[in-house]
PDB file of C-alpha atoms in Angstrom:
ATOM      1  CA  MET A   1     -48.032  46.894 150.689  1.00 98.00           C
ATOM      2  CA  LEU A   2     -51.034  47.588 152.900  1.00 98.00           C
ATOM      3  CA  VAL A   3     -52.102  44.455 154.762  1.00 98.00           C
ATOM      4  CA  ALA A   4     -54.542  45.946 157.303  1.00 98.00           C
ATOM      5  CA  ALA A   5     -56.091  49.205 158.431  1.00 98.00           C
ATOM      6  CA  ALA A   6     -58.078  50.433 161.405  1.00 98.00           C
ATOM      7  CA  VAL A   7     -60.212  53.550 161.258  1.00 98.00           C
ATOM      8  CA  CYS A   8     -60.985  55.272 164.571  1.00 98.00           C
ATOM      9  CA  PRO A   9     -62.518  58.589 165.616  1.00 98.00           C
ATOM     10  CA  SER A  10     -60.154  61.168 167.057  1.00 96.00           C
ATOM     11  CA  PRO A  11     -62.011  63.161 169.754  1.00 96.00           C
ATOM     12  CA  PRO A  12     -60.076  63.665 173.006  1.00 96.00           C
ATOM     13  CA  LEU A  13     -63.272  62.495 174.711  1.00 95.00           C
ATOM     14  CA  LEU A  14     -62.189  58.940 173.856  1.00 97.00           C
ATOM     15  CA  VAL A  15     -59.681  59.350 176.700  1.00 97.00           C
ATOM     16  CA  PRO A  16     -61.625  58.745 179.941  1.00 97.00           C
ATOM     17  CA  ALA A  17     -59.547  61.230 181.900  1.00 96.00           C
ATOM     18  CA  VAL A  18     -60.631  63.960 179.463  1.00 96.00           C
ATOM     19  CA  ALA A  19     -64.274  62.873 179.321  1.00 95.00           C
ATOM     20  CA  ALA A  20     -64.423  62.597 183.132  1.00 94.00           C
ATOM     21  CA  GLY A  21     -68.008  61.835 184.214  1.00 94.00           C
ATOM     22  CA  ALA A  22     -69.147  61.421 180.619  1.00 92.00           C
ATOM     23  CA  ALA A  23     -66.574  58.694 179.929  1.00 95.00           C
ATOM     24  CA  PRO A  24     -69.065  55.751 179.997  1.00 96.00           C
ATOM     25  CA  GLU A  25     -70.932  57.278 177.061  1.00 94.00           C
ATOM     26  CA  LEU A  26     -68.081  56.281 174.711  1.00 97.00           C
ATOM     27  CA  ASP A  27     -67.283  52.863 176.241  1.00 97.00           C
ATOM     28  CA  ALA A  28     -68.654  51.105 173.144  1.00 98.00           C
ATOM     29  CA  ALA A  29     -66.505  53.264 170.848  1.00 98.00           C
ATOM     30  CA  ARG A  30     -63.386  52.509 172.905  1.00 98.00           C
ATOM     31  CA  ALA A  31     -64.140  48.783 172.787  1.00 98.00           C
ATOM     32  CA  ALA A  32     -64.573  48.939 169.016  1.00 98.00           C
ATOM     33  CA  CYS A  33     -61.253  50.753 168.668  1.00 98.00           C
ATOM     34  CA  ALA A  34     -59.554  48.050 170.720  1.00 98.00           C
ATOM     35  CA  ASP A  35     -61.052  45.380 168.447  1.00 98.00           C
ATOM     36  CA  ALA A  36     -59.840  47.249 165.357  1.00 98.00           C
ATOM     37  CA  LEU A  37     -56.303  47.412 166.784  1.00 98.00           C
ATOM     38  CA  GLY A  38     -56.504  43.687 167.366  1.00 98.00           C
ATOM     39  CA  VAL A  39     -57.108  43.226 163.639  1.00 98.00           C
ATOM     40  CA  LEU A  40     -53.962  45.250 162.897  1.00 98.00           C
ATOM     41  CA  ALA A  41     -51.841  43.152 165.252  1.00 98.00           C
ATOM     42  CA  ALA A  42     -53.226  39.900 163.848  1.00 98.00           C
ATOM     43  CA  ALA A  43     -52.155  40.939 160.335  1.00 98.00           C
ATOM     44  CA  GLY A  44     -48.491  40.754 161.341  1.00 98.00           C
ATOM     45  CA  PRO A  45     -47.371  44.139 159.987  1.00 98.00           C
ATOM     46  CA  GLU A  46     -43.733  45.135 159.692  1.00 98.00           C
ATOM     47  CA  ARG A  47     -44.666  48.751 160.253  1.00 98.00           C
ATOM     48  CA  LEU A  48     -47.643  50.689 161.646  1.00 98.00           C
ATOM     49  CA  ILE A  49     -48.257  54.237 160.431  1.00 98.00           C
ATOM     50  CA  VAL A  50     -50.778  56.416 162.232  1.00 98.00           C
ATOM     51  CA  VAL A  51     -52.458  59.037 160.025  1.00 98.00           C
ATOM     52  CA  GLY A  52     -54.640  61.804 161.385  1.00 98.00           C
ATOM     53  CA  PRO A  53     -55.713  65.412 160.876  1.00 97.00           C
ATOM     54  CA  ALA A  54     -53.281  67.979 162.218  1.00 95.00           C
ATOM     55  CA  GLU A  55     -52.983  71.674 162.897  1.00 88.00           C
ATOM     56  CA  ARG A  56     -50.687  73.585 160.555  1.00 84.00           C
ATOM     57  CA  ASP A  57     -47.671  73.560 162.890  1.00 83.00           C
ATOM     58  CA  ARG A  58     -47.993  69.821 163.618  1.00 88.00           C
ATOM     59  CA  ARG A  59     -48.370  68.435 160.097  1.00 92.00           C
ATOM     60  CA  GLY A  60     -45.841  66.057 158.613  1.00 94.00           C
ATOM     61  CA  GLU A  61     -43.913  63.119 160.009  1.00 96.00           C
ATOM     62  CA  HIS A  62     -43.812  62.204 163.713  1.00 96.00           C
ATOM     63  CA  PRO A  63     -41.347  59.413 164.601  1.00 96.00           C
ATOM     64  CA  ALA A  64     -41.780  56.884 167.386  1.00 95.00           C
ATOM     65  CA  GLY A  65     -41.006  58.497 170.718  1.00 95.00           C
ATOM     66  CA  THR A  66     -42.749  61.796 169.884  1.00 96.00           C
ATOM     67  CA  ALA A  67     -44.737  63.011 172.885  1.00 96.00           C
ATOM     68  CA  GLY A  68     -48.289  64.295 173.070  1.00 96.00           C
ATOM     69  CA  SER A  69     -50.358  65.789 175.860  1.00 95.00           C
ATOM     70  CA  PHE A  70     -53.925  66.373 176.978  1.00 96.00           C
ATOM     71  CA  ARG A  71     -52.953  69.255 179.247  1.00 94.00           C
ATOM     72  CA  GLY A  72     -54.804  71.632 176.967  1.00 92.00           C
ATOM     73  CA  PHE A  73     -57.986  69.952 178.189  1.00 93.00           C
ATOM     74  CA  GLY A  74     -57.071  70.449 181.824  1.00 92.00           C
ATOM     75  CA  VAL A  75     -55.824  66.878 182.244  1.00 93.00           C
ATOM     76  CA  ASP A  76     -52.347  66.033 183.527  1.00 94.00           C
ATOM     77  CA  LEU A  77     -51.805  63.239 181.017  1.00 96.00           C
ATOM     78  CA  ASP A  78     -48.944  62.721 178.565  1.00 96.00           C
ATOM     79  CA  VAL A  79     -48.545  60.059 175.890  1.00 97.00           C
ATOM     80  CA  VAL A  80     -45.725  58.834 173.680  1.00 96.00           C
ATOM     81  CA  LEU A  81     -46.255  57.502 170.161  1.00 97.00           C
ATOM     82  CA  GLY A  82     -45.392  53.806 170.050  1.00 90.00           C
ATOM     83  CA  ALA A  83     -44.616  53.770 173.790  1.00 84.00           C
ATOM     84  CA  GLY A  84     -44.427  49.982 173.927  1.00 72.00           C
ATOM     85  CA  THR A  85     -42.031  49.562 171.024  1.00 74.00           C
ATOM     86  CA  ALA A  86     -38.265  49.436 171.028  1.00 66.00           C
ATOM     87  CA  ALA A  87     -38.102  52.301 168.512  1.00 64.00           C
ATOM     88  CA  ALA A  88     -40.057  54.571 170.839  1.00 67.00           C
ATOM     89  CA  ARG A  89     -37.941  53.686 173.861  1.00 57.00           C
ATOM     90  CA  ALA A  90     -34.747  54.317 171.878  1.00 62.00           C
ATOM     91  CA  GLY A  91     -35.966  57.578 170.421  1.00 57.00           C
ATOM     92  CA  ALA A  92     -37.846  59.066 173.359  1.00 56.00           C
ATOM     93  CA  ASP A  93     -34.910  61.214 174.462  1.00 52.00           C
ATOM     94  CA  GLU A  94     -34.206  62.338 170.915  1.00 51.00           C
ATOM     95  CA  SER A  95     -37.760  63.054 169.790  1.00 52.00           C
ATOM     96  CA  PRO A  96     -38.335  66.426 168.113  1.00 51.00           C
ATOM     97  CA  GLY A  97     -39.634  69.397 170.057  1.00 61.00           C
ATOM     98  CA  ARG A  98     -42.957  69.356 168.217  1.00 79.00           C
ATOM     99  CA  GLU A  99     -45.825  67.691 170.054  1.00 92.00           C
ATOM    100  CA  LEU A 100     -48.138  65.202 168.438  1.00 97.00           C
ATOM    101  CA  PRO A 101     -51.288  66.715 166.924  1.00 96.00           C
ATOM    102  CA  GLY A 102     -54.420  65.971 168.896  1.00 96.00           C
ATOM    103  CA  SER A 103     -55.557  63.104 166.654  1.00 98.00           C
ATOM    104  CA  LEU A 104     -52.213  61.328 166.946  1.00 98.00           C
ATOM    105  CA  ALA A 105     -52.176  61.869 170.715  1.00 98.00           C
ATOM    106  CA  VAL A 106     -55.499  60.027 170.906  1.00 98.00           C
ATOM    107  CA  ALA A 107     -54.015  57.284 168.705  1.00 98.00           C
ATOM    108  CA  ALA A 108     -50.990  57.067 170.987  1.00 98.00           C
ATOM    109  CA  TRP A 109     -53.322  56.644 173.969  1.00 98.00           C
ATOM    110  CA  LEU A 110     -55.269  53.884 172.160  1.00 98.00           C
ATOM    111  CA  LEU A 111     -52.026  52.076 171.315  1.00 98.00           C
ATOM    112  CA  GLU A 112     -50.843  52.326 174.903  1.00 97.00           C
ATOM    113  CA  GLN A 113     -54.111  50.850 176.131  1.00 97.00           C
ATOM    114  CA  ALA A 114     -53.661  47.986 173.662  1.00 97.00           C
ATOM    115  CA  HIS A 115     -50.049  47.459 174.790  1.00 96.00           C
ATOM    116  CA  TRP A 116     -49.043  47.720 171.151  1.00 97.00           C
ATOM    117  CA  ALA A 117     -45.702  46.053 170.432  1.00 94.00           C
ATOM    118  CA  ALA A 118     -46.500  44.256 167.196  1.00 93.00           C
ATOM    119  CA  ALA A 119     -44.476  46.579 164.920  1.00 96.00           C
ATOM    120  CA  PRO A 120     -42.577  49.875 164.913  1.00 97.00           C
ATOM    121  CA  VAL A 121     -44.856  52.924 164.872  1.00 98.00           C
ATOM    122  CA  SER A 122     -44.634  56.319 163.198  1.00 97.00           C
ATOM    123  CA  GLY A 123     -47.136  59.093 162.636  1.00 98.00           C
ATOM    124  CA  LEU A 124     -48.220  61.434 159.872  1.00 98.00           C
ATOM    125  CA  GLY A 125     -50.281  64.555 160.493  1.00 97.00           C
ATOM    126  CA  VAL A 126     -52.207  65.697 157.417  1.00 96.00           C
ATOM    127  CA  GLY A 127     -53.892  69.016 156.794  1.00 91.00           C
ATOM    128  CA  GLU A 128     -57.603  69.205 156.089  1.00 81.00           C
ATOM    129  CA  PRO A 129     -56.987  71.290 152.928  1.00 81.00           C
ATOM    130  CA  LEU A 130     -54.947  68.466 151.376  1.00 87.00           C
ATOM    131  CA  ASP A 131     -56.621  67.783 148.034  1.00 94.00           C
ATOM    132  CA  THR A 132     -57.784  64.342 147.039  1.00 96.00           C
ATOM    133  CA  GLU A 133     -54.993  63.611 144.563  1.00 97.00           C
ATOM    134  CA  ARG A 134     -52.315  64.494 147.083  1.00 96.00           C
ATOM    135  CA  CYS A 135     -54.041  62.319 149.696  1.00 97.00           C
ATOM    136  CA  LEU A 136     -54.047  59.372 147.303  1.00 98.00           C
ATOM    137  CA  ARG A 137     -50.402  59.925 146.379  1.00 97.00           C
ATOM    138  CA  THR A 138     -49.451  60.096 150.050  1.00 98.00           C
ATOM    139  CA  GLY A 139     -51.275  56.836 150.721  1.00 98.00           C
ATOM    140  CA  ARG A 140     -49.471  55.085 147.897  1.00 98.00           C
ATOM    141  CA  GLU A 141     -46.149  56.266 149.289  1.00 98.00           C
ATOM    142  CA  LEU A 142     -47.004  55.015 152.779  1.00 98.00           C
ATOM    143  CA  ALA A 143     -48.018  51.576 151.482  1.00 98.00           C
ATOM    144  CA  ALA A 144     -44.674  51.260 149.698  1.00 98.00           C
ATOM    145  CA  ARG A 145     -42.597  51.821 152.855  1.00 97.00           C
ATOM    146  CA  ALA A 146     -42.480  48.166 153.829  1.00 97.00           C
ATOM    147  CA  GLY A 147     -43.563  44.763 152.597  1.00 97.00           C
ATOM    148  CA  ARG A 148     -46.355  44.630 155.198  1.00 98.00           C
ATOM    149  CA  VAL A 149     -47.744  48.027 156.224  1.00 98.00           C
ATOM    150  CA  ALA A 150     -50.694  48.655 158.538  1.00 98.00           C
ATOM    151  CA  LEU A 151     -52.458  52.001 158.960  1.00 98.00           C
ATOM    152  CA  LEU A 152     -54.257  53.398 161.957  1.00 98.00           C
ATOM    153  CA  VAL A 153     -56.416  56.150 160.457  1.00 98.00           C
ATOM    154  CA  MET A 154     -57.841  58.743 162.829  1.00 98.00           C
ATOM    155  CA  GLY A 155     -60.612  61.188 162.049  1.00 97.00           C
ATOM    156  CA  ASP A 156     -64.280  61.998 162.482  1.00 97.00           C
ATOM    157  CA  ALA A 157     -67.198  62.209 160.095  1.00 98.00           C
ATOM    158  CA  SER A 158     -69.355  65.365 159.986  1.00 98.00           C
ATOM    159  CA  ALA A 159     -69.756  67.665 162.981  1.00 98.00           C
ATOM    160  CA  CYS A 160     -73.180  68.883 161.902  1.00 98.00           C
ATOM    161  CA  ARG A 161     -75.580  66.136 162.928  1.00 98.00           C
ATOM    162  CA  SER A 162     -77.610  68.064 165.511  1.00 96.00           C
ATOM    163  CA  LEU A 163     -78.519  71.572 166.637  1.00 96.00           C
ATOM    164  CA  LYS A 164     -75.938  71.308 169.432  1.00 93.00           C
ATOM    165  CA  ALA A 165     -73.190  69.935 167.209  1.00 94.00           C
ATOM    166  CA  PRO A 166     -69.992  71.982 166.821  1.00 95.00           C
ATOM    167  CA  GLY A 167     -71.046  72.906 163.284  1.00 96.00           C
ATOM    168  CA  TYR A 168     -74.799  73.201 164.040  1.00 96.00           C
ATOM    169  CA  LEU A 169     -77.309  71.142 162.076  1.00 97.00           C
ATOM    170  CA  ASP A 170     -76.749  70.652 158.351  1.00 98.00           C
ATOM    171  CA  GLU A 171     -79.216  68.534 156.393  1.00 97.00           C
ATOM    172  CA  ARG A 172     -76.381  67.181 154.217  1.00 98.00           C
ATOM    173  CA  ALA A 173     -74.449  65.724 157.146  1.00 98.00           C
ATOM    174  CA  ALA A 174     -76.396  62.495 157.609  1.00 98.00           C
ATOM    175  CA  GLY A 175     -76.072  61.572 153.951  1.00 98.00           C
ATOM    176  CA  PHE A 176     -72.344  62.317 153.913  1.00 98.00           C
ATOM    177  CA  ASP A 177     -71.807  60.179 157.015  1.00 98.00           C
ATOM    178  CA  GLU A 178     -73.943  57.359 155.635  1.00 98.00           C
ATOM    179  CA  GLU A 179     -71.829  57.177 152.461  1.00 98.00           C
ATOM    180  CA  ALA A 180     -68.575  57.307 154.422  1.00 98.00           C
ATOM    181  CA  ALA A 181     -69.815  54.522 156.705  1.00 98.00           C
ATOM    182  CA  ARG A 182     -70.839  52.409 153.723  1.00 98.00           C
ATOM    183  CA  ALA A 183     -67.444  52.891 152.102  1.00 98.00           C
ATOM    184  CA  LEU A 184     -65.605  51.928 155.274  1.00 98.00           C
ATOM    185  CA  ARG A 185     -67.903  48.945 155.889  1.00 98.00           C
ATOM    186  CA  THR A 186     -67.250  47.516 152.429  1.00 98.00           C
ATOM    187  CA  ALA A 187     -63.646  48.692 151.979  1.00 98.00           C
ATOM    188  CA  ASP A 188     -64.845  50.602 148.912  1.00 98.00           C
ATOM    189  CA  VAL A 189     -61.716  52.428 147.807  1.00 98.00           C
ATOM    190  CA  ALA A 190     -63.454  54.131 144.892  1.00 98.00           C
ATOM    191  CA  ALA A 191     -66.177  55.508 147.184  1.00 98.00           C
ATOM    192  CA  LEU A 192     -63.598  56.963 149.570  1.00 98.00           C
ATOM    193  CA  LYS A 193     -61.835  58.597 146.656  1.00 98.00           C
ATOM    194  CA  ALA A 194     -65.134  60.119 145.570  1.00 98.00           C
ATOM    195  CA  LEU A 195     -65.862  61.860 148.856  1.00 97.00           C
ATOM    196  CA  ASP A 196     -66.431  65.549 148.153  1.00 96.00           C
ATOM    197  CA  ALA A 197     -63.587  67.507 149.795  1.00 96.00           C
ATOM    198  CA  GLU A 198     -65.473  70.819 149.692  1.00 96.00           C
ATOM    199  CA  LEU A 199     -68.586  69.298 151.248  1.00 97.00           C
ATOM    200  CA  ALA A 200     -66.479  67.554 153.873  1.00 97.00           C
ATOM    201  CA  TYR A 201     -64.891  70.900 154.755  1.00 96.00           C
ATOM    202  CA  ALA A 202     -68.300  72.555 155.048  1.00 97.00           C
ATOM    203  CA  LEU A 203     -69.484  69.742 157.334  1.00 98.00           C
ATOM    204  CA  LYS A 204     -66.291  69.871 159.432  1.00 97.00           C
ATOM    205  CA  ALA A 205     -65.544  66.208 158.611  1.00 97.00           C
ATOM    206  CA  ALA A 206     -61.946  65.977 159.833  1.00 96.00           C
ATOM    207  CA  GLY A 207     -61.608  62.378 158.657  1.00 97.00           C
ATOM    208  CA  ARG A 208     -61.954  63.095 154.943  1.00 98.00           C
ATOM    209  CA  ALA A 209     -58.250  63.613 154.162  1.00 97.00           C
ATOM    210  CA  PRO A 210     -57.001  60.670 156.315  1.00 98.00           C
ATOM    211  CA  TRP A 211     -59.659  58.405 154.777  1.00 98.00           C
ATOM    212  CA  GLN A 212     -58.506  59.348 151.288  1.00 98.00           C
ATOM    213  CA  VAL A 213     -54.901  58.648 152.303  1.00 98.00           C
ATOM    214  CA  LEU A 214     -56.198  55.195 153.254  1.00 98.00           C
ATOM    215  CA  ALA A 215     -57.846  54.909 149.836  1.00 98.00           C
ATOM    216  CA  GLY A 216     -54.528  55.552 148.134  1.00 98.00           C
ATOM    217  CA  ALA A 217     -52.728  53.036 150.322  1.00 98.00           C
ATOM    218  CA  ALA A 218     -55.358  50.377 149.739  1.00 98.00           C
ATOM    219  CA  GLU A 219     -55.306  50.461 145.944  1.00 98.00           C
ATOM    220  CA  GLY A 220     -54.886  46.923 144.680  1.00 97.00           C
ATOM    221  CA  ALA A 221     -54.567  45.464 148.194  1.00 97.00           C
ATOM    222  CA  GLY A 222     -57.834  43.534 147.961  1.00 97.00           C
ATOM    223  CA  LEU A 223     -58.812  44.110 151.579  1.00 98.00           C
ATOM    224  CA  GLY A 224     -62.233  43.449 153.039  1.00 98.00           C
ATOM    225  CA  GLY A 225     -63.907  45.777 155.554  1.00 98.00           C
ATOM    226  CA  GLU A 226     -66.046  45.629 158.642  1.00 98.00           C
ATOM    227  CA  LEU A 227     -67.766  48.531 160.400  1.00 98.00           C
ATOM    228  CA  LEU A 228     -67.439  48.024 164.156  1.00 98.00           C
ATOM    229  CA  TYR A 229     -69.101  51.185 165.441  1.00 98.00           C
ATOM    230  CA  GLU A 230     -71.303  53.952 164.057  1.00 98.00           C
ATOM    231  CA  ASP A 231     -72.920  56.720 166.078  1.00 97.00           C
ATOM    232  CA  ALA A 232     -73.137  60.502 166.333  1.00 97.00           C
ATOM    233  CA  PRO A 233     -72.728  61.465 169.988  1.00 94.00           C
ATOM    234  CA  TYR A 234     -72.669  65.217 170.552  1.00 94.00           C
ATOM    235  CA  GLY A 235     -73.730  65.669 166.937  1.00 97.00           C
ATOM    236  CA  VAL A 236     -70.410  64.383 165.526  1.00 97.00           C
ATOM    237  CA  GLY A 237     -70.170  61.239 163.402  1.00 98.00           C
ATOM    238  CA  TYR A 238     -67.895  58.613 164.928  1.00 98.00           C
ATOM    239  CA  LEU A 239     -66.942  55.578 162.835  1.00 98.00           C
ATOM    240  CA  VAL A 240     -64.740  52.601 163.700  1.00 98.00           C
ATOM    241  CA  ALA A 241     -63.791  50.136 160.964  1.00 98.00           C
ATOM    242  CA  ALA A 242     -61.253  47.388 160.359  1.00 98.00           C
ATOM    243  CA  TRP A 243     -59.851  46.348 156.989  1.00 98.00           C
ATOM    244  CA  SER A 244     -57.872  43.157 156.465  1.00 98.00           C
TER     245      SER A 244
END
């Protein structure tokens, strides 16, 4: 059963070494992510599952001990999923050859910064094309994996909030992000389910599928929500929320 969830953005720029001189611009987002992880730890989960968007060759399950890297951004920095947990230490030498997808690498970095040791960690990379019903089914399956499951859900809102955004300016982006923020603020499962997958794809909203996995996991859990951060730096919507 899902007992808590944290929603965090997944840009590599959250990692100060990647952002370099621009790192202070996302200090507030990093602080909000740390607060959201604190909510997860306080819930006393038996298992933490990180869910985030993934490239085709990095979709699927990623056990504790799986490595990730930011070398593709010119930074000599490696991370390990669940680095502070016994499961990660035991499995580090046996982890599969696949690297973590970028979103889960950012999550691994956040967990390392939080010195996460509250529960065993695993990861799931999901593809953006995953339709809503499959997302919901996946979420239900994740929630059933233990008596007390927590989710760390990675992903961004639209990437079309300004002329310099990765997806250029789209007039629909602000409204999409506003509805997503409202749903996360109020833990509105029905509203997350209702997010338009085709519109999300057009707006380059990488968080849509992970958020709908969360919606499936949260069915019947009766959780309340709090929005800890909302902004659109670089024309991309970043949202941080905590459900408990």
